[in-house]
Coordinates of C-alpha atoms and ligand atoms in Angstrom, one line a residue:
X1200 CA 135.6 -75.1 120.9
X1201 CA 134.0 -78.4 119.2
X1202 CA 135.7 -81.1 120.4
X1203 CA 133.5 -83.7 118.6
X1204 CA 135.4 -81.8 115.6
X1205 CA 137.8 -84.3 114.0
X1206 CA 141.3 -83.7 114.6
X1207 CA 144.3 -85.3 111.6
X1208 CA 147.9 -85.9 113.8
X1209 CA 150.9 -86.1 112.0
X1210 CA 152.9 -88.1 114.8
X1211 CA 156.9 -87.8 114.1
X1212 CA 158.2 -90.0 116.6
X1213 CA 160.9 -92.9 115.5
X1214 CA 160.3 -95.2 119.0
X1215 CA 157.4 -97.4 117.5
X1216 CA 156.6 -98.1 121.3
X1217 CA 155.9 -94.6 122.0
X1218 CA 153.7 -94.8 118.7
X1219 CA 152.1 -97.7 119.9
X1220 CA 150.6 -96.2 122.9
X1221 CA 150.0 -93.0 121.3
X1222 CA 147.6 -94.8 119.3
X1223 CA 146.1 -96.8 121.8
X1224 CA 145.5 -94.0 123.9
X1225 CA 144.2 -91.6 121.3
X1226 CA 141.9 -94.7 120.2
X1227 CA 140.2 -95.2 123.0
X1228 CA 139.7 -91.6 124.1
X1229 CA 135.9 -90.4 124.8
X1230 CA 137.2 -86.9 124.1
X1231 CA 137.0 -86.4 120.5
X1232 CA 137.9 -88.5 117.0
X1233 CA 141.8 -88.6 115.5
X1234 CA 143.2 -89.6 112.4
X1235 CA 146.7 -90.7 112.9
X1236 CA 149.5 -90.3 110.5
X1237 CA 152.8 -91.5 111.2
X1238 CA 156.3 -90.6 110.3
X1239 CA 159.9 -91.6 111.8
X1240 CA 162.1 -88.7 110.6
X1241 CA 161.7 -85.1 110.1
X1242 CA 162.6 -85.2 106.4
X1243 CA 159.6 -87.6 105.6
X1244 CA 157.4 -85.6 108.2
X1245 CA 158.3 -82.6 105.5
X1246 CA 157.0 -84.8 102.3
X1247 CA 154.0 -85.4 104.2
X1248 CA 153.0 -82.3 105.2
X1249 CA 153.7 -81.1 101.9
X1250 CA 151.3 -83.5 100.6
X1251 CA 148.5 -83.5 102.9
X1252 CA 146.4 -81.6 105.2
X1253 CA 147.1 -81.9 108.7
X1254 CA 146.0 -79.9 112.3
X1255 CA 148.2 -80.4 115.0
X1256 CA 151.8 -82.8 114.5
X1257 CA 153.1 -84.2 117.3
X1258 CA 156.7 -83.8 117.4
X1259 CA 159.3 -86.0 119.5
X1260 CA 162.3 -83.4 120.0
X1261 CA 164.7 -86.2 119.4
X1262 CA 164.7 -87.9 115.9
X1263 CA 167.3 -89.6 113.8
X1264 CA 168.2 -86.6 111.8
X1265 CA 167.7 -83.7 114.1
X1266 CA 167.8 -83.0 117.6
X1267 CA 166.3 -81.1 120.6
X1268 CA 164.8 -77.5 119.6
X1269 CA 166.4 -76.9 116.8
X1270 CA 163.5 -79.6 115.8
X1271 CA 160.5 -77.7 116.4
X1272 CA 162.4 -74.6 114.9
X1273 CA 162.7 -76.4 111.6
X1274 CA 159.4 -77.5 111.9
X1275 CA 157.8 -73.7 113.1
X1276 CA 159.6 -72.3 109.9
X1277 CA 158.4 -74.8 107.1
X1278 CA 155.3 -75.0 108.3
X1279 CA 154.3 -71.8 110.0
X1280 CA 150.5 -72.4 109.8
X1281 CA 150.5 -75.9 111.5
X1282 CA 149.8 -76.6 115.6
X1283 CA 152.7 -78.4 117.0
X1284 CA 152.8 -80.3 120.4
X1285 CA 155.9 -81.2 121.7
X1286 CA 155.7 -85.3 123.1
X1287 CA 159.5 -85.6 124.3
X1288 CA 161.3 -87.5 126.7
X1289 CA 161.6 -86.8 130.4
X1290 CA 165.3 -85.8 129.9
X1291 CA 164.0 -82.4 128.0
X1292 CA 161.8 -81.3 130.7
X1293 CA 163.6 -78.1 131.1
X1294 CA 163.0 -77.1 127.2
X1295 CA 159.2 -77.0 127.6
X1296 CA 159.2 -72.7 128.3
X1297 CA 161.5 -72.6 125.7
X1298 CA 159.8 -74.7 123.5
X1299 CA 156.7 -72.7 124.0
X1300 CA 158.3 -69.2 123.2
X1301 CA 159.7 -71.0 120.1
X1302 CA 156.3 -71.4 118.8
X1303 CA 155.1 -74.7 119.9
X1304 CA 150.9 -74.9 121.5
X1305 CA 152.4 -77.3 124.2
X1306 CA 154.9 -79.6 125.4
X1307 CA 154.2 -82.8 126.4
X1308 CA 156.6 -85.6 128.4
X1309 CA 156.1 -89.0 128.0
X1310 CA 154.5 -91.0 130.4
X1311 CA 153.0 -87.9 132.2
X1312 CA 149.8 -87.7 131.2
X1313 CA 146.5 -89.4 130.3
X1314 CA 144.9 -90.5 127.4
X1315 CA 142.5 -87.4 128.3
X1316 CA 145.1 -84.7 129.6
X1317 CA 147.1 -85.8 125.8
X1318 CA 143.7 -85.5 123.4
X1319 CA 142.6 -82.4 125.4
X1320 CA 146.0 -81.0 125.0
X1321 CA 145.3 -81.6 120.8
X1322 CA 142.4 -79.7 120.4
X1323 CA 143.5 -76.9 123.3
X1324 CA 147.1 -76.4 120.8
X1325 CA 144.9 -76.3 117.3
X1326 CA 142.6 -73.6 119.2
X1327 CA 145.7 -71.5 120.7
X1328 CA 147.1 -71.8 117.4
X1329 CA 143.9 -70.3 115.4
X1330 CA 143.7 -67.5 118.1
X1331 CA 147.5 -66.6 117.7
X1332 CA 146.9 -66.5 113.9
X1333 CA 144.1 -64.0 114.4
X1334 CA 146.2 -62.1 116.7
X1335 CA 148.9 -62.1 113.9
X1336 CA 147.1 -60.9 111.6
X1337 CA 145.0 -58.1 113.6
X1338 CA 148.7 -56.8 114.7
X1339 CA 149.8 -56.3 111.0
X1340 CA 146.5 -54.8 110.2
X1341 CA 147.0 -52.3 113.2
X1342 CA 150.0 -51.3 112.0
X1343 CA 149.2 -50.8 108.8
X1344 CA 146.6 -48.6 110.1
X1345 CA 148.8 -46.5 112.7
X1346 CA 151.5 -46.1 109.4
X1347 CA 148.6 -44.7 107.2
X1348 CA 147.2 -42.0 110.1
X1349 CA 150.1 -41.0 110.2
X1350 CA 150.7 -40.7 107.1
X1351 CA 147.4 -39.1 106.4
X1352 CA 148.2 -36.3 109.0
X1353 CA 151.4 -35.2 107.5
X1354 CA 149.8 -35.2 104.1
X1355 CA 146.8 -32.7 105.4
X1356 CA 149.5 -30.3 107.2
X1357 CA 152.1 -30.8 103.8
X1358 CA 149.3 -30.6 101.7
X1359 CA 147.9 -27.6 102.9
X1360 CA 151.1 -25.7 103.1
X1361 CA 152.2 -26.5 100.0
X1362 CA 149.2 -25.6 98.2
X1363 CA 149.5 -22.3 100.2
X1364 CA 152.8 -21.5 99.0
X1365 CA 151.8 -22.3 95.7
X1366 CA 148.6 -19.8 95.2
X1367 CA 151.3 -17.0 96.5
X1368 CA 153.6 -18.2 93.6
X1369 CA 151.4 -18.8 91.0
X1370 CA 150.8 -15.3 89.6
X1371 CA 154.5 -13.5 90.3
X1372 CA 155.4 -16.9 88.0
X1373 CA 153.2 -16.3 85.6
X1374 CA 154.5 -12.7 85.4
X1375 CA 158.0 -13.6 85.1
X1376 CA 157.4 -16.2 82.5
X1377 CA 155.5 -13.6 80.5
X1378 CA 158.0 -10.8 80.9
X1379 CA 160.7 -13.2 79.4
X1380 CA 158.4 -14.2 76.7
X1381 CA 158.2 -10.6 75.5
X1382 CA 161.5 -9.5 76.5
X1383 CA 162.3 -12.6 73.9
X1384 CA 160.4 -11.1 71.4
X1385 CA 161.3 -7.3 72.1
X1386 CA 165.2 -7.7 72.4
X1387 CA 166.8 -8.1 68.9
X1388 CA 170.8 -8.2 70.0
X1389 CA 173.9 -9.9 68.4
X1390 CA 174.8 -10.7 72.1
X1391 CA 174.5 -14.2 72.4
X1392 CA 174.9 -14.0 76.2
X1393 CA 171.8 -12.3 76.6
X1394 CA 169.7 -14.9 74.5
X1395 CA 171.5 -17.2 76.6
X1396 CA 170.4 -16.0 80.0
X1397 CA 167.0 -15.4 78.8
X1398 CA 166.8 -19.1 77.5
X1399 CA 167.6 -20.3 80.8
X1400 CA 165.6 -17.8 82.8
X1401 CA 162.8 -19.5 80.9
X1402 CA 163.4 -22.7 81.2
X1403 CA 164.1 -22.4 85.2
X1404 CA 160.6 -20.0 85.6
X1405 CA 159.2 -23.5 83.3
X1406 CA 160.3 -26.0 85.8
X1407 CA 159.1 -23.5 89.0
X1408 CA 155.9 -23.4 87.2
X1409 CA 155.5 -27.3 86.6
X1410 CA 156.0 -28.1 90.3
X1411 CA 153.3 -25.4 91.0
X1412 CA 151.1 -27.2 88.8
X1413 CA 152.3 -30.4 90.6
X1414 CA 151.8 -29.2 94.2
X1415 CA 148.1 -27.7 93.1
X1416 CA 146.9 -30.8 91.3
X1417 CA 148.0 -32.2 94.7
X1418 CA 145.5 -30.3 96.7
X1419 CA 142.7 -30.3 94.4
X1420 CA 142.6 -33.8 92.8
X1421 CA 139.4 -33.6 93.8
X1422 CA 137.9 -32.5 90.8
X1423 CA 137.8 -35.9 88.7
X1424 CA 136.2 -35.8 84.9
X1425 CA 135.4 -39.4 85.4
X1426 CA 134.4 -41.3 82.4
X1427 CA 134.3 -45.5 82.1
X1428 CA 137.8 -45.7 80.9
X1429 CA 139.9 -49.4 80.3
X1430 CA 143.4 -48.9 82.6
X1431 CA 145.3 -51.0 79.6
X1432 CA 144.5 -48.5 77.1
X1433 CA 145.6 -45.5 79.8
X1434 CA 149.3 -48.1 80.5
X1435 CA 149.4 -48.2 76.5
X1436 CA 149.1 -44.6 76.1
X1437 CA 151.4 -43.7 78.8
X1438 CA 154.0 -46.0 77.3
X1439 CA 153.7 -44.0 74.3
X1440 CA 154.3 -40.7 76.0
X1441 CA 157.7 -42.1 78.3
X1442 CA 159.0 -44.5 75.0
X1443 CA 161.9 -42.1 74.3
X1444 CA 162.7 -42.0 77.4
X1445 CA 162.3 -46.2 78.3
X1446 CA 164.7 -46.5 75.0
X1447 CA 166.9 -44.0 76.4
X1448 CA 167.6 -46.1 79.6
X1449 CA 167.2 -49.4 77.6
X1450 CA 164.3 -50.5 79.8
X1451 CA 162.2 -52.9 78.0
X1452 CA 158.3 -52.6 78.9
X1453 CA 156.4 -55.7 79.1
X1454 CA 153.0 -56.1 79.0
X1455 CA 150.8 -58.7 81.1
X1456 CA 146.8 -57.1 80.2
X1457 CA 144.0 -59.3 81.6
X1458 CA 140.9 -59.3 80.8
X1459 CA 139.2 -56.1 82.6
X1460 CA 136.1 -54.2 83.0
X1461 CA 136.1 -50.3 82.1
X1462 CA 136.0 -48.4 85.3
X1463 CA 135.2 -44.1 85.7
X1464 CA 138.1 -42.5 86.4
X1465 CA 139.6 -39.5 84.9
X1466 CA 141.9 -41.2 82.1
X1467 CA 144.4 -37.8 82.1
X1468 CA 144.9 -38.2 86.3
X1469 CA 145.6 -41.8 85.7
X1470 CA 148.1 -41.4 83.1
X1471 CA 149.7 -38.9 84.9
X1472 CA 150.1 -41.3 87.6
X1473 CA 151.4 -44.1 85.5
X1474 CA 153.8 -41.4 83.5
X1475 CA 155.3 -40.9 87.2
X1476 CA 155.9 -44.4 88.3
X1477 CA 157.2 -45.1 85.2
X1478 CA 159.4 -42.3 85.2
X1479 CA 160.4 -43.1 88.7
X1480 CA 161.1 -46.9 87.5
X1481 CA 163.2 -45.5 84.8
X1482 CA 165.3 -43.0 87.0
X1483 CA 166.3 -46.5 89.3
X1484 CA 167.4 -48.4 86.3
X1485 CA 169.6 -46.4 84.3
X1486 CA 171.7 -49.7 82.8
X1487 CA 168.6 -51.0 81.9
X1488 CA 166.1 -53.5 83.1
X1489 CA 162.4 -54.7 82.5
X1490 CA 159.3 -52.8 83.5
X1491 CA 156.0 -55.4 84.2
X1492 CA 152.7 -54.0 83.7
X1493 CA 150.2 -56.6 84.6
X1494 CA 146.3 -55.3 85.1
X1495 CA 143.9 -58.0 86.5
X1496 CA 140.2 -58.5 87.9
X1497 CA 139.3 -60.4 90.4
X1498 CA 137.3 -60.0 93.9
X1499 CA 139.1 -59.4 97.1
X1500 CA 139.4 -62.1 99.5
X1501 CA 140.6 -62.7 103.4
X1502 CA 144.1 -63.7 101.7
X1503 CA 147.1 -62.0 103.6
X1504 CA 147.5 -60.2 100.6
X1505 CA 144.5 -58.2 100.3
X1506 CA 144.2 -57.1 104.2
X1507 CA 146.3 -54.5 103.5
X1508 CA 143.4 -53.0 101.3
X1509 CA 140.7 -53.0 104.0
X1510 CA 142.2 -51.0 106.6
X1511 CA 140.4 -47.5 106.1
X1512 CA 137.3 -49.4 105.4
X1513 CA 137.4 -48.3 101.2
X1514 CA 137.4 -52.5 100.7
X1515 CA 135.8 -54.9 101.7
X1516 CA 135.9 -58.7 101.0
X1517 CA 134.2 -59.5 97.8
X1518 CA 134.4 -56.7 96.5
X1519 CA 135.0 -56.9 92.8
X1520 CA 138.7 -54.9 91.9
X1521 CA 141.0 -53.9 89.2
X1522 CA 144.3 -54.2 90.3
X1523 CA 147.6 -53.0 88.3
X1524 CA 150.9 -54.1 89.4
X1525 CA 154.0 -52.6 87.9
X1526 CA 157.0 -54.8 88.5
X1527 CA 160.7 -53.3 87.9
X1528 CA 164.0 -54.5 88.2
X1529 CA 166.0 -51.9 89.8
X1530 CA 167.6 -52.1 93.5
X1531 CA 164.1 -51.7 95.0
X1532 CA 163.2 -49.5 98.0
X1533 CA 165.7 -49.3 101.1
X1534 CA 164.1 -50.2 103.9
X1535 CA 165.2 -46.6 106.0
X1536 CA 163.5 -44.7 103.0
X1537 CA 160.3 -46.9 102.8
X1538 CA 157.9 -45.0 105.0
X1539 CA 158.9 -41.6 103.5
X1540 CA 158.4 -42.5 99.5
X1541 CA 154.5 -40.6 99.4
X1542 CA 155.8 -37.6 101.6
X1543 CA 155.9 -34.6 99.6
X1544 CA 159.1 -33.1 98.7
X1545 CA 160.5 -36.4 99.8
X1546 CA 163.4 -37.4 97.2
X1547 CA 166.8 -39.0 96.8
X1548 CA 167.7 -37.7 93.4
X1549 CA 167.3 -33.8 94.5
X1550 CA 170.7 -34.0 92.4
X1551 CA 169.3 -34.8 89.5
X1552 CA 166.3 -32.7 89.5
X1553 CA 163.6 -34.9 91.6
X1554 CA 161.4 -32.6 93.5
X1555 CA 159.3 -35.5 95.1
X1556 CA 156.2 -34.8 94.2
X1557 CA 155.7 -37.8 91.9
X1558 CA 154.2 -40.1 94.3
X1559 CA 152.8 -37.7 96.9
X1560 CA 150.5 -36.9 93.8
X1561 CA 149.9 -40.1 92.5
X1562 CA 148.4 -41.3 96.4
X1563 CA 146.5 -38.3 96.0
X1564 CA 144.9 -38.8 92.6
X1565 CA 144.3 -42.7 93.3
X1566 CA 143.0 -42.2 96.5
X1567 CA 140.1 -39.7 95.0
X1568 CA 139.5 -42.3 93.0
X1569 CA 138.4 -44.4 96.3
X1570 CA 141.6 -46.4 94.8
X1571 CA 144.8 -47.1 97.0
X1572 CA 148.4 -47.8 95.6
X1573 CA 151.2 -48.9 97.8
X1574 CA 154.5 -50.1 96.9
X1575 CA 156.7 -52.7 98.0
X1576 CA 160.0 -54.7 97.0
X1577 CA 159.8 -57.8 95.3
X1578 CA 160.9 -61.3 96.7
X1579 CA 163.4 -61.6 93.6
X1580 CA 164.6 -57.8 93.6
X1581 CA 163.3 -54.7 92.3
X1582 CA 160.1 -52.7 93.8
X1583 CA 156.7 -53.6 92.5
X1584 CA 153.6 -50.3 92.9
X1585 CA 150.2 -51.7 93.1
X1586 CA 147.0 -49.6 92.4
X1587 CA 143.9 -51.4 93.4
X1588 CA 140.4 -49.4 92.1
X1589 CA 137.0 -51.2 92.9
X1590 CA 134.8 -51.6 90.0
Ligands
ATP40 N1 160.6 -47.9 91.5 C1 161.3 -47.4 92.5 N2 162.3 -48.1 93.0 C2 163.1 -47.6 94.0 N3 162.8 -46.4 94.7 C3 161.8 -45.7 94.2 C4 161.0 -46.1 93.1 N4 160.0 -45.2 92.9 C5 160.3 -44.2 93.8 N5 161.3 -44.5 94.6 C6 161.9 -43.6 95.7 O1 160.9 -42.8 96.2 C7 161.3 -41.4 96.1 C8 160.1 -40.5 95.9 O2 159.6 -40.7 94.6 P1 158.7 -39.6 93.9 O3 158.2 -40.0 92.6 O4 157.7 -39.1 94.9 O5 159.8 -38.4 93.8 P2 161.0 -38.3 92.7 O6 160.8 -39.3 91.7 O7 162.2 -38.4 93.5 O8 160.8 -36.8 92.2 P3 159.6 -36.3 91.2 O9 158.7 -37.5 90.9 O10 158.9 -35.3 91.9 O11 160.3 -35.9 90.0 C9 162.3 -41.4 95.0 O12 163.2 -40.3 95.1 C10 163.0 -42.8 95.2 O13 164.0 -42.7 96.2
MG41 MG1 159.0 -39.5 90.7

């Protein structure tokens, strides 16, 4: 660790003794350079690290308008990025392993240490706090990763089984649905229950034969016709094909197109994707609601917010993306159903004719694409599916 590097201290200490020989002995320390800020309340200390750019604040546990730990909890939870070092008064001694599972770097008493122990303490708590950030961060990405084995696995053992099933049914179904074709043709009766029962015979073999369609696009989404395609145009066309459908439900669709590059992907796979999540969206807000569509460019970066796209090694920072985001408004995802949702036959309106293949598909077709799409709820409410496809 450099510690020539210079360090900026937010001191929030209300004794302006204890100030006094905090800055004496932080000025005349041969161990590294400090800037010192200071502040007498924990209110102001808020303002100013609103404002500015600090390291490491060092926190007195006992300030005019909040006390003991619940100080450096306040603190922790405002400010989760910043270093904190406790400097408190003898009389707390017995909070300092407390203080340091509550997510302070160190705790300090007054009058116990030197001008060395205290700036080697400062540069020591900014260092543990960089490494437990890294930590943080590699622990989320790990987990990401173990979620999206496992998910992987169950897909290959699903995926092969269903697609199984599905050769075997394929050709009985397409008998059946012939045979009713020309039994429809053949049969001239005034009895209207045997139109009936063919009409529904047909319409049942129908819906068998779409989900065996489904479940085989599944397995082979392999086979892309990929042509440079612009996503908005593939949103604008899917909003066409679901309109009756959004009007039914009184969803409004809005529509937030950047500026984006053409990409190869197969345009009919794609809008079969969006069709689904916007059918999906639909299904969760049948009083109504607001749909999003936002597309955007951009590169990837180490933001929080993009780690989640580099975990199989498809991304990697900088490179250049086209992201959709499609924001709705309903009750979002509970959190007991959240790791199922891309499971095949996984559903919660079986009742109402969901087979739960829509998004089981959709991972699949993306993901040929070298794309991912994930989904997760929104801060204000509602669930919001992002597809992210490199350029
Ligand atoms: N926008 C959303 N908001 C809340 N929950 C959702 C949303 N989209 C999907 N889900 C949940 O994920 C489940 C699986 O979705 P999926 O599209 O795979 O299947 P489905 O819509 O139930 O059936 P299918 O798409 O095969 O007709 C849904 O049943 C629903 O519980
Ligand atoms: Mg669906």
């Amino acid at each position: 660790m450099n510690l020539k590097k210079f360090l900026r201290i937010l001191v929030i200490e209300n004794n302006e003794i204890d100030c006094k020989i905090l800055k004496g002995m932080l000025s005349e320390s041969s161990v590294g350079t400090f800037q010192l800020d200071f502040t007498d309340s924990l209110h102001k200390a808020f303002e100013y690290l609103q404002k500015h750019n600090f390291d490491v604040v060092l926190l007195d546990l006992n300030l005019p308008d909040c006390k003991g730990l619940e100080t450096l909890k306040r603190v922790n939870d405002e400010f989760p990025d910043i270093a904190i070092v406790i400097n408190t008064g003898a009389y707390e001694d017995d909070l300092g392993l407390k203080a340091v599972s509550h997510g302070a770097q160190d705790y300090l008493i007054k009058g116990k240490y030197t001008s060395y122990a205290l700036s080697k303490a400062l540069y020591y708590a900014v260092e543990r706090k960089r490494v437990e950030e890294e930590l943080k961060s590699a622990y989320t990405r790990l987990k990401e990763a173990q979620s999206q084995l496992i998910q992987i696995e169950k897909m290959n053992v699903i995926g092969g089984l269903a697609s199984g099933v599905a050769h075997e049914v394929k050709n009985p179904l397409a008998t059946i649905l012939y045979g009713i074709e020309y039994l429809t043709q053949k049969i001239q009766t005034e009895d209207e229950k045997i139109g009936l029962t063919l009409k529904t015979m047909k319409e049942s073999a129908q819906k068998a034969n779409n989900i065996v369609k489904d479940l085989l696009d599944f397995a082979h989404s392999s086979k892309l016709d990929r042509k440079p395609e612009n996503l908005n145009d593939i949103i604008e066309k899917s909003l066409q094909l679901t309109k009756v459908l959004l009007d039914k439900h009184r969803v409004q669709a809005i529509k937030q197109f950047g500026v984006i590059p053409s990409i190869s992907v197969d345009a009919n796979r794609i809008e079969q994707v969006i069709v689904d999540l916007i059918l999906n969206a639909a299904y969760v807000m049948p009083e109504g609601g607001a749909l999003v569509f936002r597309t955007l460019t951009r590169k990837l970066t180490k933001n929080y917010n993009d780690v989640i796209f580099y975990i199989d090694k498809k991304f990697s920072v900088g490179d250049s993306i086209v992201l959709v985001e499609i924001e709705d408004t309903g009750p979002g995802i509970p959190a007991e159903i959240k790791d199922k949702i891309f499971d095949p036959f996984f559903t919660t309106r079986r009742a109402s004719g969901g087979v739960g293949l829509g998004l089981s598909v959709a991972k699949n077709i993306i993901q040929s694409h070298g794309g991912e799409i994930m989904l997760e709820n929104r801060k204000e409410g509602g669930a919001r599916v992002k597809i992210c496809l490199k350029v």
